[in-house]
Amino acid sequence: MPAALADQTWVLTGAAGRIGTSLRPSLAEHVGRLRLVDRAPVTPEYDGEESLVADLRERAATSEAIAGADGVVHLGGLSDEAPFDDLCAINILGTFNVVEAARRAGVARFVYASSNRVTGFYPVSAVVGPDVPTRPDSLYAVSKVAGEALGSLYADKFDLSFVSVRIGSFEDAPLDRRHLSTWLSPRDCASAFLAAMRAPGVKYAAFYAVSANTRGWWDLAPGYRLGFRPVDNAEDYAGAIDPAAAQPSNDHQGGTNASPEHTLPHL
């Protein structure tokens, strides 16, 4: 895939969400046209933006949203723990609808918003990369593992170029002790997605989108190979984190998300 995006049309699903809203200026600056897709109307603000309302659970609407696109950045879905039926309908079936629509439309690159939660049950003492088996810390994480598996299948079977971006803790600044290892700044988030969009010669790849944190747990080399160079560091904010308000630590990288109490209310 060419590094230049200026002549291409890209679809951004979940454009009304927190990360989608943050990414829009950078994506709009680099692509020729940016189609904003969400269940709620999104008002175009930047040159080249257009908006389309679509529910990704509906295949016809999803196909219309993806038609004519060169690439897809798929953020649409539930972003936290929820009843599994809802996660299946939105995060798994919805992702399938987008991936299948992309295949039918001849999309050249699919960028999938995965999550660091897919390996949340590894111990904090481990350095984890995308080459190790997944150990999801929640039902939400299971839905993200399913999305990565769909991407692997479509890359192998249908030659859809697919990049899974395992997003860290996306915040303006770190909020707790866990974030000192997992923080992803808005600037580094935009850099990660642009690298995933541009990287040449990719069949299937996965990497952790996380800032260059001194206390980081994840192997950054796979992202480096795709051109992702994070520049921010959560350690710069360590002195401002109130220990009394910090999320309790435990032996799992998923923190409190790895506890039974996180999931039991949804069962």
PDB file of C-alpha atoms in Angstrom:
ATOM      1  CA  MET A   1       0.000   0.000   0.000  1.00  0.00           C
ATOM      2  CA  PRO A   2       1.412   3.439  -0.866  1.00  0.00           C
ATOM      3  CA  ALA A   3       2.561   5.671   1.950  1.00  0.00           C
ATOM      4  CA  ALA A   4       0.725   8.664   0.449  1.00  0.00           C
ATOM      5  CA  LEU A   5      -2.927   8.850   1.446  1.00  0.00           C
ATOM      6  CA  ALA A   6      -3.879  12.157  -0.152  1.00  0.00           C
ATOM      7  CA  ASP A   7      -5.719  10.587  -3.100  1.00  0.00           C
ATOM      8  CA  GLN A   8      -7.583   8.009  -1.044  1.00  0.00           C
ATOM      9  CA  THR A   9     -10.996   7.720   0.592  1.00  0.00           C
ATOM     10  CA  TRP A  10     -11.005   6.332   4.124  1.00  0.00           C
ATOM     11  CA  VAL A  11     -13.911   5.342   6.338  1.00  0.00           C
ATOM     12  CA  LEU A  12     -13.771   6.052  10.075  1.00  0.00           C
ATOM     13  CA  THR A  13     -16.365   4.035  11.990  1.00  0.00           C
ATOM     14  CA  GLY A  14     -17.220   5.112  15.518  1.00  0.00           C
ATOM     15  CA  ALA A  15     -16.397   8.655  14.452  1.00  0.00           C
ATOM     16  CA  ALA A  16     -18.462  10.193  17.264  1.00  0.00           C
ATOM     17  CA  GLY A  17     -16.541   8.368  19.998  1.00  0.00           C
ATOM     18  CA  ARG A  18     -13.724   9.708  22.145  1.00  0.00           C
ATOM     19  CA  ILE A  19     -10.879   8.258  20.088  1.00  0.00           C
ATOM     20  CA  GLY A  20     -12.631   8.910  16.787  1.00  0.00           C
ATOM     21  CA  THR A  21     -13.114  12.555  17.697  1.00  0.00           C
ATOM     22  CA  SER A  22      -9.454  12.829  18.677  1.00  0.00           C
ATOM     23  CA  LEU A  23      -8.223  11.168  15.471  1.00  0.00           C
ATOM     24  CA  ARG A  24     -10.328  13.163  13.018  1.00  0.00           C
ATOM     25  CA  PRO A  25      -8.047  16.217  12.599  1.00  0.00           C
ATOM     26  CA  SER A  26      -4.967  14.096  11.866  1.00  0.00           C
ATOM     27  CA  LEU A  27      -6.777  11.698   9.555  1.00  0.00           C
ATOM     28  CA  ALA A  28      -8.538  14.487   7.668  1.00  0.00           C
ATOM     29  CA  GLU A  29      -5.191  16.229   7.187  1.00  0.00           C
ATOM     30  CA  HIS A  30      -3.653  13.188   5.494  1.00  0.00           C
ATOM     31  CA  VAL A  31      -6.399  11.506   3.460  1.00  0.00           C
ATOM     32  CA  GLY A  32      -8.232  12.825   0.439  1.00  0.00           C
ATOM     33  CA  ARG A  33     -11.705  12.091   1.806  1.00  0.00           C
ATOM     34  CA  LEU A  34     -12.694  10.959   5.283  1.00  0.00           C
ATOM     35  CA  ARG A  35     -16.130   9.380   5.614  1.00  0.00           C
ATOM     36  CA  LEU A  36     -17.392   9.655   9.187  1.00  0.00           C
ATOM     37  CA  VAL A  37     -19.672   6.749  10.125  1.00  0.00           C
ATOM     38  CA  ASP A  38     -21.615   6.432  13.371  1.00  0.00           C
ATOM     39  CA  ARG A  39     -25.098   5.648  14.646  1.00  0.00           C
ATOM     40  CA  ALA A  40     -25.390   9.305  15.632  1.00  0.00           C
ATOM     41  CA  PRO A  41     -24.973  12.155  13.137  1.00  0.00           C
ATOM     42  CA  VAL A  42     -21.460  13.597  13.029  1.00  0.00           C
ATOM     43  CA  THR A  43     -21.003  17.108  11.686  1.00  0.00           C
ATOM     44  CA  PRO A  44     -18.070  17.462   9.235  1.00  0.00           C
ATOM     45  CA  GLU A  45     -15.578  20.057  10.441  1.00  0.00           C
ATOM     46  CA  TYR A  46     -12.411  19.516   8.412  1.00  0.00           C
ATOM     47  CA  ASP A  47     -11.623  19.622   4.702  1.00  0.00           C
ATOM     48  CA  GLY A  48     -12.538  16.387   2.941  1.00  0.00           C
ATOM     49  CA  GLU A  49     -14.897  15.103   5.626  1.00  0.00           C
ATOM     50  CA  GLU A  50     -18.322  13.680   4.852  1.00  0.00           C
ATOM     51  CA  SER A  51     -20.788  12.082   7.239  1.00  0.00           C
ATOM     52  CA  LEU A  52     -22.997   9.002   7.044  1.00  0.00           C
ATOM     53  CA  VAL A  53     -25.338   7.597   9.701  1.00  0.00           C
ATOM     54  CA  ALA A  54     -25.224   3.782   9.846  1.00  0.00           C
ATOM     55  CA  ASP A  55     -25.783   1.003  12.362  1.00  0.00           C
ATOM     56  CA  LEU A  56     -22.992  -1.519  11.806  1.00  0.00           C
ATOM     57  CA  ARG A  57     -25.298  -4.345  12.889  1.00  0.00           C
ATOM     58  CA  GLU A  58     -27.212  -3.798   9.640  1.00  0.00           C
ATOM     59  CA  ARG A  59     -25.375  -5.304   6.672  1.00  0.00           C
ATOM     60  CA  ALA A  60     -26.945  -3.212   3.920  1.00  0.00           C
ATOM     61  CA  ALA A  61     -26.201   0.044   5.744  1.00  0.00           C
ATOM     62  CA  THR A  62     -22.665  -1.109   6.476  1.00  0.00           C
ATOM     63  CA  SER A  63     -22.049  -2.017   2.842  1.00  0.00           C
ATOM     64  CA  GLU A  64     -23.227   1.443   1.807  1.00  0.00           C
ATOM     65  CA  ALA A  65     -20.895   3.037   4.353  1.00  0.00           C
ATOM     66  CA  ILE A  66     -17.833   1.161   3.044  1.00  0.00           C
ATOM     67  CA  ALA A  67     -18.565   1.369  -0.696  1.00  0.00           C
ATOM     68  CA  GLY A  68     -15.838   3.089  -2.702  1.00  0.00           C
ATOM     69  CA  ALA A  69     -13.355   3.228   0.187  1.00  0.00           C
ATOM     70  CA  ASP A  70      -9.620   2.616  -0.149  1.00  0.00           C
ATOM     71  CA  GLY A  71      -9.218   1.995   3.571  1.00  0.00           C
ATOM     72  CA  VAL A  72     -11.143   1.559   6.819  1.00  0.00           C
ATOM     73  CA  VAL A  73     -10.300   2.565  10.367  1.00  0.00           C
ATOM     74  CA  HIS A  74     -12.756   0.553  12.446  1.00  0.00           C
ATOM     75  CA  LEU A  75     -13.382   2.051  15.886  1.00  0.00           C
ATOM     76  CA  GLY A  76     -17.120   1.391  16.077  1.00  0.00           C
ATOM     77  CA  GLY A  77     -18.353  -0.742  18.972  1.00  0.00           C
ATOM     78  CA  LEU A  78     -18.790  -1.025  22.721  1.00  0.00           C
ATOM     79  CA  SER A  79     -15.642   0.077  24.520  1.00  0.00           C
ATOM     80  CA  ASP A  80     -16.032  -1.534  27.942  1.00  0.00           C
ATOM     81  CA  GLU A  81     -17.488  -4.520  29.767  1.00  0.00           C
ATOM     82  CA  ALA A  82     -21.117  -5.282  28.878  1.00  0.00           C
ATOM     83  CA  PRO A  83     -23.527  -8.209  28.609  1.00  0.00           C
ATOM     84  CA  PHE A  84     -22.082 -10.736  26.187  1.00  0.00           C
ATOM     85  CA  ASP A  85     -25.136 -10.658  23.914  1.00  0.00           C
ATOM     86  CA  ASP A  86     -24.540  -6.936  23.351  1.00  0.00           C
ATOM     87  CA  LEU A  87     -20.829  -7.453  22.780  1.00  0.00           C
ATOM     88  CA  CYS A  88     -21.571 -10.216  20.276  1.00  0.00           C
ATOM     89  CA  ALA A  89     -24.107  -8.108  18.375  1.00  0.00           C
ATOM     90  CA  ILE A  90     -22.039  -4.929  18.196  1.00  0.00           C
ATOM     91  CA  ASN A  91     -18.364  -5.818  18.569  1.00  0.00           C
ATOM     92  CA  ILE A  92     -18.334  -9.221  16.873  1.00  0.00           C
ATOM     93  CA  LEU A  93     -21.193  -9.238  14.361  1.00  0.00           C
ATOM     94  CA  GLY A  94     -20.721  -5.516  13.688  1.00  0.00           C
ATOM     95  CA  THR A  95     -17.023  -6.056  13.020  1.00  0.00           C
ATOM     96  CA  PHE A  96     -17.802  -9.001  10.757  1.00  0.00           C
ATOM     97  CA  ASN A  97     -20.190  -6.803   8.763  1.00  0.00           C
ATOM     98  CA  VAL A  98     -17.529  -4.123   8.316  1.00  0.00           C
ATOM     99  CA  VAL A  99     -14.780  -6.610   7.387  1.00  0.00           C
ATOM    100  CA  GLU A 100     -17.029  -8.412   4.899  1.00  0.00           C
ATOM    101  CA  ALA A 101     -18.163  -5.116   3.382  1.00  0.00           C
ATOM    102  CA  ALA A 102     -14.492  -4.148   3.046  1.00  0.00           C
ATOM    103  CA  ARG A 103     -13.717  -7.394   1.234  1.00  0.00           C
ATOM    104  CA  ARG A 104     -16.595  -6.888  -1.175  1.00  0.00           C
ATOM    105  CA  ALA A 105     -15.560  -3.279  -1.790  1.00  0.00           C
ATOM    106  CA  GLY A 106     -11.942  -4.206  -2.539  1.00  0.00           C
ATOM    107  CA  VAL A 107     -10.572  -2.166   0.368  1.00  0.00           C
ATOM    108  CA  ALA A 108      -6.775  -2.064   0.337  1.00  0.00           C
ATOM    109  CA  ARG A 109      -6.124  -1.687   4.095  1.00  0.00           C
ATOM    110  CA  PHE A 110      -8.232  -2.403   7.172  1.00  0.00           C
ATOM    111  CA  VAL A 111      -7.123  -0.913  10.503  1.00  0.00           C
ATOM    112  CA  TYR A 112      -8.858  -2.458  13.510  1.00  0.00           C
ATOM    113  CA  ALA A 113      -9.090  -0.828  16.928  1.00  0.00           C
ATOM    114  CA  SER A 114      -8.242  -3.719  19.219  1.00  0.00           C
ATOM    115  CA  SER A 115      -7.319  -3.413  22.889  1.00  0.00           C
ATOM    116  CA  ASN A 116      -4.510  -4.111  25.311  1.00  0.00           C
ATOM    117  CA  ARG A 117      -7.184  -6.018  27.242  1.00  0.00           C
ATOM    118  CA  VAL A 118      -6.701  -9.034  24.969  1.00  0.00           C
ATOM    119  CA  THR A 119      -3.608  -9.876  27.052  1.00  0.00           C
ATOM    120  CA  GLY A 120      -4.784  -8.482  30.380  1.00  0.00           C
ATOM    121  CA  PHE A 121      -4.250 -11.710  32.330  1.00  0.00           C
ATOM    122  CA  TYR A 122      -0.490 -11.740  31.811  1.00  0.00           C
ATOM    123  CA  PRO A 123       1.451 -10.802  34.958  1.00  0.00           C
ATOM    124  CA  VAL A 124       2.823  -7.305  35.322  1.00  0.00           C
ATOM    125  CA  SER A 125       6.304  -8.856  35.451  1.00  0.00           C
ATOM    126  CA  ALA A 126       6.022 -10.008  31.804  1.00  0.00           C
ATOM    127  CA  VAL A 127       6.955  -8.112  28.652  1.00  0.00           C
ATOM    128  CA  VAL A 128       4.177  -9.015  26.223  1.00  0.00           C
ATOM    129  CA  GLY A 129       4.085  -8.748  22.437  1.00  0.00           C
ATOM    130  CA  PRO A 130       1.462  -9.662  19.846  1.00  0.00           C
ATOM    131  CA  ASP A 131       3.203 -12.975  19.183  1.00  0.00           C
ATOM    132  CA  VAL A 132       2.099 -14.544  22.497  1.00  0.00           C
ATOM    133  CA  PRO A 133      -1.296 -16.237  22.983  1.00  0.00           C
ATOM    134  CA  THR A 134      -4.110 -13.924  23.984  1.00  0.00           C
ATOM    135  CA  ARG A 135      -5.276 -13.954  27.629  1.00  0.00           C
ATOM    136  CA  PRO A 136      -8.343 -11.681  27.688  1.00  0.00           C
ATOM    137  CA  ASP A 137      -9.249 -10.031  30.983  1.00  0.00           C
ATOM    138  CA  SER A 138     -12.983  -9.505  30.296  1.00  0.00           C
ATOM    139  CA  LEU A 139     -15.895 -10.348  28.044  1.00  0.00           C
ATOM    140  CA  TYR A 140     -15.127  -7.108  26.221  1.00  0.00           C
ATOM    141  CA  ALA A 141     -11.594  -8.367  25.600  1.00  0.00           C
ATOM    142  CA  VAL A 142     -12.996 -11.644  24.241  1.00  0.00           C
ATOM    143  CA  SER A 143     -14.936  -9.615  21.663  1.00  0.00           C
ATOM    144  CA  LYS A 144     -11.698  -7.898  20.643  1.00  0.00           C
ATOM    145  CA  VAL A 145      -9.914 -11.240  20.308  1.00  0.00           C
ATOM    146  CA  ALA A 146     -12.723 -12.279  17.951  1.00  0.00           C
ATOM    147  CA  GLY A 147     -12.145  -9.166  15.837  1.00  0.00           C
ATOM    148  CA  GLU A 148      -8.436  -9.926  15.577  1.00  0.00           C
ATOM    149  CA  ALA A 149      -9.271 -13.507  14.563  1.00  0.00           C
ATOM    150  CA  LEU A 150     -11.589 -12.244  11.827  1.00  0.00           C
ATOM    151  CA  GLY A 151      -8.773 -10.058  10.557  1.00  0.00           C
ATOM    152  CA  SER A 152      -6.341 -12.971  10.509  1.00  0.00           C
ATOM    153  CA  LEU A 153      -8.865 -15.122   8.631  1.00  0.00           C
ATOM    154  CA  TYR A 154      -9.613 -12.474   6.020  1.00  0.00           C
ATOM    155  CA  ALA A 155      -5.904 -11.731   5.559  1.00  0.00           C
ATOM    156  CA  ASP A 156      -5.075 -15.397   4.997  1.00  0.00           C
ATOM    157  CA  LYS A 157      -8.138 -16.386   2.998  1.00  0.00           C
ATOM    158  CA  PHE A 158      -9.010 -13.239   1.057  1.00  0.00           C
ATOM    159  CA  ASP A 159      -5.745 -11.206   1.086  1.00  0.00           C
ATOM    160  CA  LEU A 160      -7.312  -8.299   2.973  1.00  0.00           C
ATOM    161  CA  SER A 161      -4.423  -6.274   4.399  1.00  0.00           C
ATOM    162  CA  PHE A 162      -5.304  -6.021   8.102  1.00  0.00           C
ATOM    163  CA  VAL A 163      -3.619  -4.262  11.027  1.00  0.00           C
ATOM    164  CA  SER A 164      -4.796  -4.721  14.625  1.00  0.00           C
ATOM    165  CA  VAL A 165      -3.965  -1.735  16.820  1.00  0.00           C
ATOM    166  CA  ARG A 166      -4.030  -2.801  20.475  1.00  0.00           C
ATOM    167  CA  ILE A 167      -4.914   0.480  22.122  1.00  0.00           C
ATOM    168  CA  GLY A 168      -3.476   1.292  25.553  1.00  0.00           C
ATOM    169  CA  SER A 169      -5.095   3.585  28.125  1.00  0.00           C
ATOM    170  CA  PHE A 170      -6.145   6.537  25.976  1.00  0.00           C
ATOM    171  CA  GLU A 171      -6.224   9.694  28.113  1.00  0.00           C
ATOM    172  CA  ASP A 172      -4.994  13.265  27.921  1.00  0.00           C
ATOM    173  CA  ALA A 173      -2.722  12.379  30.861  1.00  0.00           C
ATOM    174  CA  PRO A 174      -2.230   9.297  33.079  1.00  0.00           C
ATOM    175  CA  LEU A 175      -4.843   8.997  35.838  1.00  0.00           C
ATOM    176  CA  ASP A 176      -3.599   6.120  38.013  1.00  0.00           C
ATOM    177  CA  ARG A 177      -0.682   3.787  38.693  1.00  0.00           C
ATOM    178  CA  ARG A 178      -1.640   1.359  35.950  1.00  0.00           C
ATOM    179  CA  HIS A 179      -1.539   4.179  33.426  1.00  0.00           C
ATOM    180  CA  LEU A 180       2.142   4.706  34.186  1.00  0.00           C
ATOM    181  CA  SER A 181       2.613   1.490  32.198  1.00  0.00           C
ATOM    182  CA  THR A 182      -0.318   1.625  29.756  1.00  0.00           C
ATOM    183  CA  TRP A 183      -0.913   5.295  28.905  1.00  0.00           C
ATOM    184  CA  LEU A 184      -1.516   6.281  25.262  1.00  0.00           C
ATOM    185  CA  SER A 185      -1.432  10.017  24.633  1.00  0.00           C
ATOM    186  CA  PRO A 186      -3.653  11.585  21.957  1.00  0.00           C
ATOM    187  CA  ARG A 187      -0.552  12.540  19.952  1.00  0.00           C
ATOM    188  CA  ASP A 188       0.840   9.005  20.022  1.00  0.00           C
ATOM    189  CA  CYS A 189      -2.614   7.587  19.274  1.00  0.00           C
ATOM    190  CA  ALA A 190      -2.801   9.566  16.030  1.00  0.00           C
ATOM    191  CA  SER A 191       0.741   8.476  15.172  1.00  0.00           C
ATOM    192  CA  ALA A 192      -0.149   4.815  15.751  1.00  0.00           C
ATOM    193  CA  PHE A 193      -3.180   4.860  13.478  1.00  0.00           C
ATOM    194  CA  LEU A 194      -1.414   6.771  10.718  1.00  0.00           C
ATOM    195  CA  ALA A 195       1.439   4.227  10.852  1.00  0.00           C
ATOM    196  CA  ALA A 196      -1.097   1.391  10.560  1.00  0.00           C
ATOM    197  CA  MET A 197      -2.703   3.106   7.577  1.00  0.00           C
ATOM    198  CA  ARG A 198       0.584   3.738   5.765  1.00  0.00           C
ATOM    199  CA  ALA A 199       2.775   0.712   6.462  1.00  0.00           C
ATOM    200  CA  PRO A 200       3.666  -1.002   3.175  1.00  0.00           C
ATOM    201  CA  GLY A 201       3.591  -4.702   2.435  1.00  0.00           C
ATOM    202  CA  VAL A 202       1.390  -5.808   5.343  1.00  0.00           C
ATOM    203  CA  LYS A 203      -0.723  -8.947   5.124  1.00  0.00           C
ATOM    204  CA  TYR A 204      -1.613  -9.180   8.820  1.00  0.00           C
ATOM    205  CA  ALA A 205       0.038  -7.360  11.697  1.00  0.00           C
ATOM    206  CA  ALA A 206      -0.739  -6.425  15.291  1.00  0.00           C
ATOM    207  CA  PHE A 207       0.994  -4.002  17.632  1.00  0.00           C
ATOM    208  CA  TYR A 208       0.433  -2.156  20.898  1.00  0.00           C
ATOM    209  CA  ALA A 209      -0.474   1.514  20.569  1.00  0.00           C
ATOM    210  CA  VAL A 210       1.074   2.848  23.768  1.00  0.00           C
ATOM    211  CA  SER A 211       3.265   5.792  24.590  1.00  0.00           C
ATOM    212  CA  ALA A 212       6.981   5.355  25.298  1.00  0.00           C
ATOM    213  CA  ASN A 213       6.392   4.768  28.999  1.00  0.00           C
ATOM    214  CA  THR A 214       9.384   4.027  31.204  1.00  0.00           C
ATOM    215  CA  ARG A 215       7.333   1.406  33.099  1.00  0.00           C
ATOM    216  CA  GLY A 216       5.755  -0.113  30.004  1.00  0.00           C
ATOM    217  CA  TRP A 217       4.830  -3.792  29.806  1.00  0.00           C
ATOM    218  CA  TRP A 218       4.512  -4.274  26.060  1.00  0.00           C
ATOM    219  CA  ASP A 219       7.053  -4.934  23.344  1.00  0.00           C
ATOM    220  CA  LEU A 220       7.176  -1.854  21.097  1.00  0.00           C
ATOM    221  CA  ALA A 221       9.268  -3.461  18.339  1.00  0.00           C
ATOM    222  CA  PRO A 222       6.277  -4.643  16.226  1.00  0.00           C
ATOM    223  CA  GLY A 223       5.004  -1.064  16.129  1.00  0.00           C
ATOM    224  CA  TYR A 224       8.446   0.279  15.272  1.00  0.00           C
ATOM    225  CA  ARG A 225       8.567  -2.064  12.276  1.00  0.00           C
ATOM    226  CA  LEU A 226       5.355  -0.473  10.987  1.00  0.00           C
ATOM    227  CA  GLY A 227       6.631   3.054  11.506  1.00  0.00           C
ATOM    228  CA  PHE A 228       5.060   3.856  14.898  1.00  0.00           C
ATOM    229  CA  ARG A 229       7.405   5.988  17.013  1.00  0.00           C
ATOM    230  CA  PRO A 230       5.752   7.085  20.285  1.00  0.00           C
ATOM    231  CA  VAL A 231       7.217  10.208  21.868  1.00  0.00           C
ATOM    232  CA  ASP A 232       5.283  10.798  25.107  1.00  0.00           C
ATOM    233  CA  ASN A 233       6.074   9.166  28.468  1.00  0.00           C
ATOM    234  CA  ALA A 234       3.713   8.658  31.405  1.00  0.00           C
ATOM    235  CA  GLU A 235       6.658   9.027  33.772  1.00  0.00           C
ATOM    236  CA  ASP A 236       6.537  12.774  33.182  1.00  0.00           C
ATOM    237  CA  TYR A 237       3.228  12.773  35.093  1.00  0.00           C
ATOM    238  CA  ALA A 238       4.119  10.316  37.865  1.00  0.00           C
ATOM    239  CA  GLY A 239       4.460  12.987  40.531  1.00  0.00           C
ATOM    240  CA  ALA A 240       0.961  14.290  39.878  1.00  0.00           C
ATOM    241  CA  ILE A 241      -0.823  10.963  40.483  1.00  0.00           C
ATOM    242  CA  ASP A 242      -2.454  10.771  43.900  1.00  0.00           C
ATOM    243  CA  PRO A 243      -1.556   7.367  45.404  1.00  0.00           C
ATOM    244  CA  ALA A 244      -4.782   7.362  47.424  1.00  0.00           C
ATOM    245  CA  ALA A 245      -6.862   7.782  44.270  1.00  0.00           C
ATOM    246  CA  ALA A 246      -4.828   5.400  42.139  1.00  0.00           C
ATOM    247  CA  GLN A 247      -6.334   2.180  40.860  1.00  0.00           C
ATOM    248  CA  PRO A 248      -5.304  -0.708  43.138  1.00  0.00           C
ATOM    249  CA  SER A 249      -2.542  -2.783  41.637  1.00  0.00           C
ATOM    250  CA  ASN A 250      -2.534  -6.558  41.401  1.00  0.00           C
ATOM    251  CA  ASP A 251      -0.510  -9.190  39.602  1.00  0.00           C
ATOM    252  CA  HIS A 252      -2.346  -8.847  36.275  1.00  0.00           C
ATOM    253  CA  GLN A 253      -1.718  -6.305  33.550  1.00  0.00           C
ATOM    254  CA  GLY A 254      -5.484  -5.839  33.273  1.00  0.00           C
ATOM    255  CA  GLY A 255      -5.656  -4.439  36.806  1.00  0.00           C
ATOM    256  CA  THR A 256      -9.167  -4.411  38.245  1.00  0.00           C
ATOM    257  CA  ASN A 257     -10.596  -5.457  34.870  1.00  0.00           C
ATOM    258  CA  ALA A 258      -9.137  -8.889  35.562  1.00  0.00           C
ATOM    259  CA  SER A 259     -11.196  -9.265  38.750  1.00  0.00           C
ATOM    260  CA  PRO A 260     -14.402 -11.338  38.864  1.00  0.00           C
ATOM    261  CA  GLU A 261     -16.242  -8.269  40.164  1.00  0.00           C
ATOM    262  CA  HIS A 262     -15.636  -6.470  36.876  1.00  0.00           C
ATOM    263  CA  THR A 263     -17.596  -9.067  34.903  1.00  0.00           C
ATOM    264  CA  LEU A 264     -20.101 -10.591  37.333  1.00  0.00           C
ATOM    265  CA  PRO A 265     -22.660  -7.740  37.072  1.00  0.00           C
ATOM    266  CA  HIS A 266     -22.966  -8.494  33.334  1.00  0.00           C
ATOM    267  CA  LEU A 267     -23.572 -12.231  33.678  1.00  0.00           C
TER     268      LEU A 267
END
